[in-house]
Amino acid sequence: MSLQLDTAAQNLLFRDARTANTFTDEPVSDEQVQAVYDLVKYAPTAYNQQPLRIVLVRSAEGRERLVRHMNEGNRAKTAAAPLVAILAADNEFHEELPDQFPAFPQAKEVLFGERPVRERSASFNAALQVGYFILGVRAAGLAAGPMTGYNAEAIDKEFFTDGDHSVLAVVNIGKPGERAWRERGPRLAYNEVVTTV
Amino acid sequence: MSLQLDTAAQNLLFRDARTANTFTDEPVSDEQVQAVYDLVKYAPTAYNQQPLRIVLVRSAEGRERLVRHMNEGNRAKTAAAPLVAILAADNEFHEELPDQFPAFPQAKEVLFGERPVRERSASFNAALQVGYFILGVRAAGLAAGPMTGYNAEAIDKEFFTDGDHSVLAVVNIGKPGERAWRERGPRLAYNEVVTTV
């Protein structure tokens, strides 16, 4: 085992952490979400673009607006989780790129002037950020329950009226409850994933 | 600061870690890459799908085949890095899904029977895995230099002859060298990214 990361951190983020389907009643505070963001915001993306947008669903009305667009099997747990976060890509992220990547201020027009290119870049880089965010939730000692089973078009319309955002995941967040997860599924072996040329 | 993750781990993975553009000559062993994989393989994806494929470019001939498809500005550092990894999505990941997600063996056909649906799922979930892999490289005490500036179609043809793989990133890996990075770019503030409903 040649990792520098200490075993407790390995376990917290990867080995013991699991996707949770049930949670305790313990609330998740804005301060906790801020601490997660203030950690994971440093993880890398292409041209330092930061397309990820996060909608925290806290009100009863907001929860109802979301739950009805979730697939049947995701509704009860999304209704019951202490906190739910909608993670979306902002397809107009290039507007802020001159500030975020001052080394190449022309990138906004030269690289990302066309919407389809921008959407592909936003999807990929926001997906990286979704991965970072999930690990950040775990870094806060919380469990994440990421889901992709929902009506994406309906969520985009319901929560982003500008037509410029694409939902990538909805994540339940909290302390794991009773029977919070099923048995862990198998992972591919190293030599099924990695080849050398 | 309400994180459970210890400060050393926060720094190693997020705060001190940086995208490296130069590296020392110290080699990166297969054992190190295996340790990275054996950590990050546990991070979550939808339906436990594992579309990420990794090609380690170790031979001089392989390096040459890769470097010529990189954008001009990425060639010198890709030629010089101790190890280069091509990260790609396997768009036929559903073939192994009945083994990986035994709770719903029909997912292979019912959810992922159509190639366009499969490609979208492979892109998103392999992108999550790219994010996990970058943090895993850092967990091994190494620096990652992820790049997306290359001729993707040419790399797909050069390294994946089956037409079923899509490169997502090329990552230089090693110990950071002299002047390995530029000044860190700014990050969006919490309230520019997070809203509450």
mmCIF file of C-alpha atoms in Angstrom:
data_model
loop_
_atom_site.group_PDB
_atom_site.id
_atom_site.type_symbol
_atom_site.label_atom_id
_atom_site.label_comp_id
_atom_site.label_asym_id
_atom_site.label_seq_id
_atom_site.Cartn_x
_atom_site.Cartn_y
_atom_site.Cartn_z
ATOM 1 C CA MET A 1 0.000 0.000 0.000
ATOM 2 C CA SER A 2 1.867 3.073 -1.184
ATOM 3 C CA LEU A 3 -0.541 5.877 -0.334
ATOM 4 C CA GLN A 4 0.411 9.002 1.547
ATOM 5 C CA LEU A 5 -3.202 9.669 2.619
ATOM 6 C CA ASP A 6 -3.690 8.370 6.157
ATOM 7 C CA THR A 7 -5.906 5.345 6.764
ATOM 8 C CA ALA A 8 -8.606 7.266 8.642
ATOM 9 C CA ALA A 9 -9.014 9.622 5.690
ATOM 10 C CA GLN A 10 -9.018 6.695 3.216
ATOM 11 C CA ASN A 11 -11.802 5.077 5.206
ATOM 12 C CA LEU A 12 -13.807 8.272 5.681
ATOM 13 C CA LEU A 13 -13.786 9.181 1.995
ATOM 14 C CA PHE A 14 -13.633 5.852 0.170
ATOM 15 C CA ARG A 15 -13.486 2.552 2.044
ATOM 16 C CA ASP A 16 -16.108 2.907 4.790
ATOM 17 C CA ALA A 17 -18.233 5.609 3.158
ATOM 18 C CA ARG A 18 -21.332 4.375 1.377
ATOM 19 C CA THR A 19 -24.235 5.729 -0.623
ATOM 20 C CA ALA A 20 -27.002 6.199 1.967
ATOM 21 C CA ASN A 21 -30.690 5.565 1.353
ATOM 22 C CA THR A 22 -31.906 6.336 4.896
ATOM 23 C CA PHE A 23 -30.872 9.093 7.287
ATOM 24 C CA THR A 24 -31.306 10.106 10.923
ATOM 25 C CA ASP A 25 -33.265 13.285 11.781
ATOM 26 C CA GLU A 26 -30.092 15.234 12.542
ATOM 27 C CA PRO A 27 -30.166 18.410 10.432
ATOM 28 C CA VAL A 28 -27.410 19.504 8.047
ATOM 29 C CA SER A 29 -26.507 23.171 8.568
ATOM 30 C CA ASP A 30 -25.548 25.814 6.019
ATOM 31 C CA GLU A 31 -22.205 26.013 7.836
ATOM 32 C CA GLN A 32 -21.555 22.362 7.042
ATOM 33 C CA VAL A 33 -22.355 22.867 3.361
ATOM 34 C CA GLN A 34 -20.144 25.949 3.311
ATOM 35 C CA ALA A 35 -17.279 23.947 4.833
ATOM 36 C CA VAL A 36 -17.746 21.301 2.137
ATOM 37 C CA TYR A 37 -17.711 23.923 -0.599
ATOM 38 C CA ASP A 38 -14.705 25.730 0.854
ATOM 39 C CA LEU A 39 -12.789 22.459 0.619
ATOM 40 C CA VAL A 40 -13.841 21.060 -2.733
ATOM 41 C CA LYS A 41 -13.758 24.355 -4.612
ATOM 42 C CA TYR A 42 -9.966 23.882 -4.877
ATOM 43 C CA ALA A 43 -10.131 20.671 -6.893
ATOM 44 C CA PRO A 44 -9.132 21.109 -10.531
ATOM 45 C CA THR A 45 -11.175 21.720 -13.676
ATOM 46 C CA ALA A 46 -10.217 22.702 -17.238
ATOM 47 C CA TYR A 47 -9.300 26.401 -17.477
ATOM 48 C CA ASN A 48 -10.415 26.756 -13.863
ATOM 49 C CA GLN A 49 -13.993 26.868 -15.064
ATOM 50 C CA GLN A 50 -16.528 26.398 -12.288
ATOM 51 C CA PRO A 51 -19.837 25.443 -13.890
ATOM 52 C CA LEU A 52 -21.280 23.592 -10.870
ATOM 53 C CA ARG A 53 -24.318 25.207 -9.286
ATOM 54 C CA ILE A 54 -25.942 23.894 -6.116
ATOM 55 C CA VAL A 55 -29.551 24.398 -5.050
ATOM 56 C CA LEU A 56 -30.193 23.444 -1.432
ATOM 57 C CA VAL A 57 -33.789 22.363 -1.047
ATOM 58 C CA ARG A 58 -34.795 23.400 2.475
ATOM 59 C CA SER A 59 -38.432 24.533 2.374
ATOM 60 C CA ALA A 60 -41.357 22.109 2.436
ATOM 61 C CA GLU A 61 -42.635 23.692 -0.763
ATOM 62 C CA GLY A 62 -39.242 23.285 -2.485
ATOM 63 C CA ARG A 63 -39.074 19.661 -1.405
ATOM 64 C CA GLU A 64 -42.504 19.006 -2.871
ATOM 65 C CA ARG A 65 -41.566 20.710 -6.152
ATOM 66 C CA LEU A 66 -38.537 18.428 -6.386
ATOM 67 C CA VAL A 67 -39.946 15.113 -5.182
ATOM 68 C CA ARG A 68 -42.658 14.991 -7.820
ATOM 69 C CA HIS A 69 -39.999 14.970 -10.557
ATOM 70 C CA MET A 70 -38.000 12.143 -8.981
ATOM 71 C CA ASN A 71 -38.471 8.570 -10.196
ATOM 72 C CA GLU A 72 -40.874 6.564 -8.048
ATOM 73 C CA GLY A 73 -38.113 4.645 -6.262
ATOM 74 C CA ASN A 74 -36.308 7.830 -5.226
ATOM 75 C CA ARG A 75 -39.305 9.775 -3.890
ATOM 76 C CA ALA A 76 -39.623 8.547 -0.304
ATOM 77 C CA LYS A 77 -35.933 8.935 0.509
ATOM 78 C CA THR A 78 -35.733 12.348 -1.155
ATOM 79 C CA ALA A 79 -38.783 13.480 0.836
ATOM 80 C CA ALA A 80 -37.236 12.244 4.096
ATOM 81 C CA ALA A 81 -33.558 13.263 3.820
ATOM 82 C CA PRO A 82 -32.370 16.045 6.186
ATOM 83 C CA LEU A 83 -31.034 18.009 3.227
ATOM 84 C CA VAL A 84 -31.310 17.618 -0.535
ATOM 85 C CA ALA A 85 -28.981 19.327 -3.002
ATOM 86 C CA ILE A 86 -29.671 19.732 -6.705
ATOM 87 C CA LEU A 87 -26.370 19.774 -8.603
ATOM 88 C CA ALA A 88 -26.461 21.373 -12.041
ATOM 89 C CA ALA A 89 -24.130 22.638 -14.747
ATOM 90 C CA ASP A 90 -24.318 26.318 -15.704
ATOM 91 C CA ASN A 91 -23.955 26.288 -19.490
ATOM 92 C CA GLU A 92 -23.109 30.005 -19.457
ATOM 93 C CA PHE A 93 -20.101 29.538 -17.145
ATOM 94 C CA HIS A 94 -17.886 31.248 -19.717
ATOM 95 C CA GLU A 95 -19.205 34.662 -18.660
ATOM 96 C CA GLU A 96 -17.104 34.521 -15.506
ATOM 97 C CA LEU A 97 -14.097 32.829 -17.116
ATOM 98 C CA PRO A 98 -12.022 36.008 -17.670
ATOM 99 C CA ASP A 99 -12.023 36.453 -13.871
ATOM 100 C CA GLN A 100 -11.432 32.775 -13.104
ATOM 101 C CA PHE A 101 -8.705 32.167 -15.685
ATOM 102 C CA PRO A 102 -6.922 35.508 -16.107
ATOM 103 C CA ALA A 103 -3.960 33.848 -17.892
ATOM 104 C CA PHE A 104 -6.093 33.549 -21.048
ATOM 105 C CA PRO A 105 -8.988 36.032 -20.876
ATOM 106 C CA GLN A 106 -9.849 35.400 -24.526
ATOM 107 C CA ALA A 107 -10.865 31.815 -23.647
ATOM 108 C CA LYS A 108 -14.417 33.034 -23.107
ATOM 109 C CA GLU A 109 -14.875 33.743 -26.827
ATOM 110 C CA VAL A 110 -12.068 31.772 -28.481
ATOM 111 C CA LEU A 111 -12.689 28.435 -26.779
ATOM 112 C CA PHE A 112 -16.237 28.716 -25.476
ATOM 113 C CA GLY A 113 -17.967 31.107 -27.845
ATOM 114 C CA GLU A 114 -20.222 28.376 -29.194
ATOM 115 C CA ARG A 115 -22.978 26.986 -27.035
ATOM 116 C CA PRO A 116 -22.627 23.268 -27.962
ATOM 117 C CA VAL A 117 -18.899 23.366 -27.114
ATOM 118 C CA ARG A 118 -19.731 25.170 -23.896
ATOM 119 C CA GLU A 119 -22.395 22.644 -22.935
ATOM 120 C CA ARG A 120 -20.000 19.751 -23.422
ATOM 121 C CA SER A 121 -17.368 21.483 -21.334
ATOM 122 C CA ALA A 122 -19.886 22.436 -18.648
ATOM 123 C CA SER A 123 -21.197 18.860 -18.442
ATOM 124 C CA PHE A 124 -17.766 17.312 -18.109
ATOM 125 C CA ASN A 125 -16.277 19.800 -15.679
ATOM 126 C CA ALA A 126 -19.402 20.065 -13.541
ATOM 127 C CA ALA A 127 -19.406 16.246 -13.396
ATOM 128 C CA LEU A 128 -15.852 16.368 -12.020
ATOM 129 C CA GLN A 129 -17.161 18.866 -9.467
ATOM 130 C CA VAL A 130 -20.070 16.551 -8.587
ATOM 131 C CA GLY A 131 -17.509 13.858 -7.785
ATOM 132 C CA TYR A 132 -15.518 16.282 -5.648
ATOM 133 C CA PHE A 133 -18.703 17.423 -3.883
ATOM 134 C CA ILE A 134 -19.730 13.865 -2.989
ATOM 135 C CA LEU A 135 -16.311 13.268 -1.425
ATOM 136 C CA GLY A 136 -16.601 16.657 0.318
ATOM 137 C CA VAL A 137 -19.884 15.614 1.919
ATOM 138 C CA ARG A 138 -18.084 12.552 3.235
ATOM 139 C CA ALA A 139 -15.201 14.744 4.425
ATOM 140 C CA ALA A 140 -17.752 16.533 6.616
ATOM 141 C CA GLY A 141 -18.618 13.228 8.278
ATOM 142 C CA LEU A 142 -21.918 13.025 6.419
ATOM 143 C CA ALA A 143 -23.305 10.451 4.017
ATOM 144 C CA ALA A 144 -24.296 11.321 0.459
ATOM 145 C CA GLY A 145 -27.064 9.633 -1.494
ATOM 146 C CA PRO A 146 -26.503 10.746 -5.092
ATOM 147 C CA MET A 147 -29.300 9.989 -7.565
ATOM 148 C CA THR A 148 -29.749 10.343 -11.314
ATOM 149 C CA GLY A 149 -33.243 8.831 -11.494
ATOM 150 C CA TYR A 150 -35.548 11.781 -12.203
ATOM 151 C CA ASN A 151 -37.147 13.796 -15.004
ATOM 152 C CA ALA A 152 -34.189 16.033 -15.833
ATOM 153 C CA GLU A 153 -36.070 18.321 -18.180
ATOM 154 C CA ALA A 154 -38.765 18.937 -15.579
ATOM 155 C CA ILE A 155 -36.199 19.715 -12.853
ATOM 156 C CA ASP A 156 -34.370 22.128 -15.159
ATOM 157 C CA LYS A 157 -37.630 23.969 -15.851
ATOM 158 C CA GLU A 158 -38.769 23.901 -12.237
ATOM 159 C CA PHE A 159 -35.582 25.221 -10.641
ATOM 160 C CA PHE A 160 -33.726 27.058 -13.424
ATOM 161 C CA THR A 161 -36.008 29.319 -15.380
ATOM 162 C CA ASP A 162 -33.256 30.755 -17.601
ATOM 163 C CA GLY A 163 -32.866 27.657 -19.774
ATOM 164 C CA ASP A 164 -29.115 27.720 -19.145
ATOM 165 C CA HIS A 165 -28.758 24.984 -16.529
ATOM 166 C CA SER A 166 -28.696 21.178 -16.777
ATOM 167 C CA VAL A 167 -29.234 19.048 -13.677
ATOM 168 C CA LEU A 168 -26.528 16.394 -13.257
ATOM 169 C CA ALA A 169 -27.436 14.780 -9.933
ATOM 170 C CA VAL A 170 -29.682 15.162 -6.909
ATOM 171 C CA VAL A 171 -27.934 14.322 -3.647
ATOM 172 C CA ASN A 172 -29.542 13.426 -0.327
ATOM 173 C CA ILE A 173 -27.320 14.424 2.582
ATOM 174 C CA GLY A 174 -27.315 13.534 6.273
ATOM 175 C CA LYS A 175 -26.158 11.077 8.909
ATOM 176 C CA PRO A 176 -26.874 7.505 7.769
ATOM 177 C CA GLY A 177 -29.951 5.926 9.363
ATOM 178 C CA GLU A 178 -31.043 2.331 9.890
ATOM 179 C CA ARG A 179 -30.224 -0.136 7.138
ATOM 180 C CA ALA A 180 -28.865 2.821 5.172
ATOM 181 C CA TRP A 181 -27.338 0.790 2.369
ATOM 182 C CA ARG A 182 -27.410 -2.524 0.588
ATOM 183 C CA GLU A 183 -24.384 -4.811 0.308
ATOM 184 C CA ARG A 184 -21.561 -3.179 -1.628
ATOM 185 C CA GLY A 185 -21.441 -4.245 -5.263
ATOM 186 C CA PRO A 186 -18.256 -5.679 -6.764
ATOM 187 C CA ARG A 187 -15.637 -3.466 -8.361
ATOM 188 C CA LEU A 188 -13.748 -4.237 -11.543
ATOM 189 C CA ALA A 189 -10.259 -5.640 -11.012
ATOM 190 C CA TYR A 190 -7.258 -3.455 -11.803
ATOM 191 C CA ASN A 191 -6.400 -5.407 -14.923
ATOM 192 C CA GLU A 192 -9.948 -5.070 -16.255
ATOM 193 C CA VAL A 193 -9.610 -1.281 -16.131
ATOM 194 C CA VAL A 194 -5.928 -0.509 -16.637
ATOM 195 C CA THR A 195 -3.808 -1.412 -19.656
ATOM 196 C CA THR A 196 -0.291 -0.300 -20.569
ATOM 197 C CA VAL A 197 1.174 0.689 -23.913
ATOM 198 C CA MET B 1 -14.563 24.672 10.053
ATOM 199 C CA SER B 2 -16.856 21.705 10.549
ATOM 200 C CA LEU B 3 -15.034 18.991 8.637
ATOM 201 C CA GLN B 4 -14.239 15.565 10.009
ATOM 202 C CA LEU B 5 -11.416 15.022 7.508
ATOM 203 C CA ASP B 6 -8.106 15.871 9.185
ATOM 204 C CA THR B 7 -6.147 18.944 8.095
ATOM 205 C CA ALA B 8 -3.243 16.983 6.611
ATOM 206 C CA ALA B 9 -5.636 15.084 4.358
ATOM 207 C CA GLN B 10 -7.487 18.297 3.398
ATOM 208 C CA ASN B 11 -4.171 19.842 2.392
ATOM 209 C CA LEU B 12 -2.899 16.772 0.564
ATOM 210 C CA LEU B 13 -6.031 16.375 -1.549
ATOM 211 C CA PHE B 14 -7.389 19.890 -1.958
ATOM 212 C CA ARG B 15 -5.672 22.887 -0.387
ATOM 213 C CA ASP B 16 -1.968 22.344 -1.100
ATOM 214 C CA ALA B 17 -2.347 20.065 -4.118
ATOM 215 C CA ARG B 18 -2.025 21.769 -7.481
ATOM 216 C CA THR B 19 -2.166 20.895 -11.145
ATOM 217 C CA ALA B 20 1.475 20.291 -12.112
ATOM 218 C CA ASN B 21 3.061 21.252 -15.420
ATOM 219 C CA THR B 22 6.601 20.107 -14.616
ATOM 220 C CA PHE B 23 7.824 16.984 -12.850
ATOM 221 C CA THR B 24 10.987 15.522 -11.368
ATOM 222 C CA ASP B 25 12.554 12.424 -12.962
ATOM 223 C CA GLU B 26 11.285 10.155 -10.182
ATOM 224 C CA PRO B 27 9.358 7.306 -11.826
ATOM 225 C CA VAL B 28 5.778 6.334 -10.988
ATOM 226 C CA SER B 29 5.440 2.585 -10.467
ATOM 227 C CA ASP B 30 2.591 0.260 -11.390
ATOM 228 C CA GLU B 31 2.254 -0.431 -7.678
ATOM 229 C CA GLN B 32 1.487 3.239 -7.068
ATOM 230 C CA VAL B 33 -1.157 3.298 -9.786
ATOM 231 C CA GLN B 34 -2.645 0.101 -8.393
ATOM 232 C CA ALA B 35 -2.818 1.665 -4.909
ATOM 233 C CA VAL B 36 -4.602 4.667 -6.399
ATOM 234 C CA TYR B 37 -7.088 2.437 -8.209
ATOM 235 C CA ASP B 38 -7.672 0.240 -5.173
ATOM 236 C CA LEU B 39 -8.707 3.370 -3.259
ATOM 237 C CA VAL B 40 -10.797 5.287 -5.761
ATOM 238 C CA LYS B 41 -12.636 2.278 -7.152
ATOM 239 C CA TYR B 42 -14.914 2.502 -4.097
ATOM 240 C CA ALA B 43 -16.272 5.960 -4.883
ATOM 241 C CA PRO B 44 -19.869 5.952 -6.088
ATOM 242 C CA THR B 45 -21.399 5.925 -9.568
ATOM 243 C CA ALA B 46 -24.938 5.357 -10.832
ATOM 244 C CA TYR B 47 -25.928 1.672 -10.696
ATOM 245 C CA ASN B 48 -22.341 0.902 -9.716
ATOM 246 C CA GLN B 49 -21.362 1.233 -13.360
ATOM 247 C CA GLN B 50 -17.620 1.505 -13.893
ATOM 248 C CA PRO B 51 -17.058 2.917 -17.366
ATOM 249 C CA LEU B 52 -13.621 4.427 -16.677
ATOM 250 C CA ARG B 53 -10.734 2.851 -18.562
ATOM 251 C CA ILE B 54 -7.107 3.829 -18.032
ATOM 252 C CA VAL B 55 -4.269 3.447 -20.520
ATOM 253 C CA LEU B 56 -0.840 3.948 -18.951
ATOM 254 C CA VAL B 57 1.550 5.243 -21.575
ATOM 255 C CA ARG B 58 4.951 3.812 -20.638
ATOM 256 C CA SER B 59 6.796 2.968 -23.874
ATOM 257 C CA ALA B 60 8.643 5.579 -25.926
ATOM 258 C CA GLU B 61 6.600 4.531 -28.926
ATOM 259 C CA GLY B 62 3.313 4.926 -27.020
ATOM 260 C CA ARG B 63 4.388 8.334 -25.799
ATOM 261 C CA GLU B 64 5.106 9.427 -29.332
ATOM 262 C CA ARG B 65 1.741 8.127 -30.571
ATOM 263 C CA LEU B 66 0.042 10.199 -27.869
ATOM 264 C CA VAL B 67 2.060 13.405 -27.942
ATOM 265 C CA ARG B 68 1.380 14.084 -31.603
ATOM 266 C CA HIS B 69 -2.363 14.281 -30.884
ATOM 267 C CA MET B 70 -1.955 16.713 -27.980
ATOM 268 C CA ASN B 71 -2.435 20.444 -28.530
ATOM 269 C CA GLU B 72 0.819 22.314 -29.093
ATOM 270 C CA GLY B 73 0.906 23.774 -25.562
ATOM 271 C CA ASN B 74 0.536 20.340 -23.954
ATOM 272 C CA ARG B 75 3.176 18.468 -25.979
ATOM 273 C CA ALA B 76 6.401 19.214 -24.121
ATOM 274 C CA LYS B 77 5.018 18.439 -20.682
ATOM 275 C CA THR B 78 3.277 15.274 -21.893
ATOM 276 C CA ALA B 79 6.532 14.117 -23.500
ATOM 277 C CA ALA B 80 8.456 14.779 -20.272
ATOM 278 C CA ALA B 81 6.124 13.532 -17.514
ATOM 279 C CA PRO B 82 7.229 10.384 -15.622
ATOM 280 C CA LEU B 83 3.888 8.732 -16.397
ATOM 281 C CA VAL B 84 0.953 9.659 -18.613
ATOM 282 C CA ALA B 85 -2.512 8.141 -18.242
ATOM 283 C CA ILE B 86 -5.231 8.298 -20.871
ATOM 284 C CA LEU B 87 -8.632 8.262 -19.159
ATOM 285 C CA ALA B 88 -11.549 7.166 -21.316
ATOM 286 C CA ALA B 89 -15.182 6.113 -21.023
ATOM 287 C CA ASP B 90 -16.139 2.621 -22.191
ATOM 288 C CA ASN B 91 -19.478 3.137 -23.927
ATOM 289 C CA GLU B 92 -20.182 -0.598 -23.717
ATOM 290 C CA PHE B 93 -19.896 -0.682 -19.905
ATOM 291 C CA HIS B 94 -23.389 -2.186 -19.687
ATOM 292 C CA GLU B 95 -22.020 -5.601 -20.695
ATOM 293 C CA GLU B 96 -20.560 -6.024 -17.214
ATOM 294 C CA LEU B 97 -23.449 -4.365 -15.355
ATOM 295 C CA PRO B 98 -25.284 -7.586 -14.391
ATOM 296 C CA ASP B 99 -22.167 -8.539 -12.389
ATOM 297 C CA GLN B 100 -21.586 -5.051 -10.965
ATOM 298 C CA PHE B 101 -25.205 -4.315 -10.018
ATOM 299 C CA PRO B 102 -26.790 -7.689 -9.223
ATOM 300 C CA ALA B 103 -29.785 -6.016 -7.524
ATOM 301 C CA PHE B 104 -31.200 -5.146 -10.961
ATOM 302 C CA PRO B 105 -29.626 -7.418 -13.591
ATOM 303 C CA GLN B 106 -32.129 -6.214 -16.216
ATOM 304 C CA ALA B 107 -30.560 -2.726 -16.091
ATOM 305 C CA LYS B 108 -28.245 -3.754 -18.913
ATOM 306 C CA GLU B 109 -31.138 -3.900 -21.388
ATOM 307 C CA VAL B 110 -33.925 -1.938 -19.696
ATOM 308 C CA LEU B 111 -31.914 1.178 -18.832
ATOM 309 C CA PHE B 112 -28.898 0.985 -21.102
ATOM 310 C CA GLY B 113 -30.083 -0.938 -24.141
ATOM 311 C CA GLU B 114 -29.759 2.115 -26.387
ATOM 312 C CA ARG B 115 -26.334 3.407 -27.316
ATOM 313 C CA PRO B 116 -27.050 7.169 -26.998
ATOM 314 C CA VAL B 117 -28.406 6.688 -23.461
ATOM 315 C CA ARG B 118 -25.402 4.529 -22.661
ATOM 316 C CA GLU B 119 -22.945 7.090 -24.003
ATOM 317 C CA ARG B 120 -24.452 9.845 -21.877
ATOM 318 C CA SER B 121 -24.307 7.640 -18.806
ATOM 319 C CA ALA B 122 -20.750 6.527 -19.572
ATOM 320 C CA SER B 123 -19.605 10.136 -20.067
ATOM 321 C CA PHE B 124 -21.113 11.367 -16.832
ATOM 322 C CA ASN B 125 -20.107 8.462 -14.629
ATOM 323 C CA ALA B 126 -16.609 8.135 -16.089
ATOM 324 C CA ALA B 127 -16.208 11.901 -15.491
ATOM 325 C CA LEU B 128 -17.050 11.322 -11.823
ATOM 326 C CA GLN B 129 -14.386 8.615 -11.868
ATOM 327 C CA VAL B 130 -11.875 10.985 -13.496
ATOM 328 C CA GLY B 131 -12.423 13.364 -10.568
ATOM 329 C CA TYR B 132 -11.933 10.528 -8.092
ATOM 330 C CA PHE B 133 -8.794 9.388 -9.933
ATOM 331 C CA ILE B 134 -7.206 12.863 -9.811
ATOM 332 C CA LEU B 135 -7.771 12.976 -6.044
ATOM 333 C CA GLY B 136 -6.421 9.421 -5.813
ATOM 334 C CA VAL B 137 -3.191 10.478 -7.519
ATOM 335 C CA ARG B 138 -2.874 13.186 -4.893
ATOM 336 C CA ALA B 139 -3.645 10.644 -2.161
ATOM 337 C CA ALA B 140 -0.544 8.773 -3.336
ATOM 338 C CA GLY B 141 1.554 11.885 -2.712
ATOM 339 C CA LEU B 142 1.859 12.567 -6.423
ATOM 340 C CA ALA B 143 0.820 15.539 -8.519
ATOM 341 C CA ALA B 144 -1.644 15.238 -11.380
ATOM 342 C CA GLY B 145 -1.618 17.371 -14.503
ATOM 343 C CA PRO B 146 -5.002 16.723 -16.131
ATOM 344 C CA MET B 147 -5.447 18.010 -19.690
ATOM 345 C CA THR B 148 -8.327 18.207 -22.142
ATOM 346 C CA GLY B 149 -6.419 19.975 -24.924
ATOM 347 C CA TYR B 150 -5.949 17.324 -27.632
ATOM 348 C CA ASN B 151 -7.537 15.834 -30.743
ATOM 349 C CA ALA B 152 -10.035 13.522 -29.042
ATOM 350 C CA GLU B 153 -11.114 11.728 -32.189
ATOM 351 C CA ALA B 154 -7.492 10.967 -33.099
ATOM 352 C CA ILE B 155 -6.713 9.634 -29.607
ATOM 353 C CA ASP B 156 -9.814 7.420 -29.667
ATOM 354 C CA LYS B 157 -8.722 5.937 -32.995
ATOM 355 C CA GLU B 158 -5.093 5.596 -31.965
ATOM 356 C CA PHE B 159 -5.631 3.839 -28.637
ATOM 357 C CA PHE B 160 -9.109 2.275 -28.844
ATOM 358 C CA THR B 161 -9.636 0.474 -32.115
ATOM 359 C CA ASP B 162 -13.099 -0.844 -31.220
ATOM 360 C CA GLY B 163 -14.886 2.492 -31.647
ATOM 361 C CA ASP B 164 -16.455 2.061 -28.224
ATOM 362 C CA HIS B 165 -14.269 4.373 -26.143
ATOM 363 C CA SER B 166 -14.228 8.162 -25.699
ATOM 364 C CA VAL B 167 -11.207 9.869 -24.177
ATOM 365 C CA LEU B 168 -12.164 12.255 -21.356
ATOM 366 C CA ALA B 169 -8.786 13.458 -20.096
ATOM 367 C CA VAL B 170 -5.061 12.837 -20.353
ATOM 368 C CA VAL B 171 -3.246 13.093 -17.039
ATOM 369 C CA ASN B 172 0.450 13.648 -16.456
ATOM 370 C CA ILE B 173 1.563 12.098 -13.172
ATOM 371 C CA GLY B 174 4.693 12.476 -11.040
ATOM 372 C CA LYS B 175 6.403 14.463 -8.322
ATOM 373 C CA PRO B 176 6.118 18.200 -9.045
ATOM 374 C CA GLY B 177 9.267 19.756 -10.515
ATOM 375 C CA GLU B 178 10.573 23.328 -10.639
ATOM 376 C CA ARG B 179 8.008 26.068 -11.120
ATOM 377 C CA ALA B 180 5.415 23.318 -11.459
ATOM 378 C CA TRP B 181 2.393 25.616 -11.412
ATOM 379 C CA ARG B 182 1.203 29.115 -12.004
ATOM 380 C CA GLU B 183 -0.527 31.185 -9.329
ATOM 381 C CA ARG B 184 -3.826 29.637 -8.271
ATOM 382 C CA GLY B 185 -6.818 31.177 -10.004
ATOM 383 C CA PRO B 186 -9.727 32.559 -7.979
ATOM 384 C CA ARG B 187 -12.675 30.413 -6.974
ATOM 385 C CA LEU B 188 -16.296 31.471 -7.018
ATOM 386 C CA ALA B 189 -17.671 32.515 -3.646
ATOM 387 C CA TYR B 190 -20.155 30.241 -1.875
ATOM 388 C CA ASN B 191 -23.085 32.554 -2.595
ATOM 389 C CA GLU B 192 -22.250 32.662 -6.304
ATOM 390 C CA VAL B 193 -22.598 28.876 -6.464
ATOM 391 C CA VAL B 194 -25.124 27.900 -3.799
ATOM 392 C CA THR B 195 -28.727 29.058 -3.550
ATOM 393 C CA THR B 196 -31.510 27.823 -1.277
ATOM 394 C CA VAL B 197 -35.176 27.194 -2.014
#
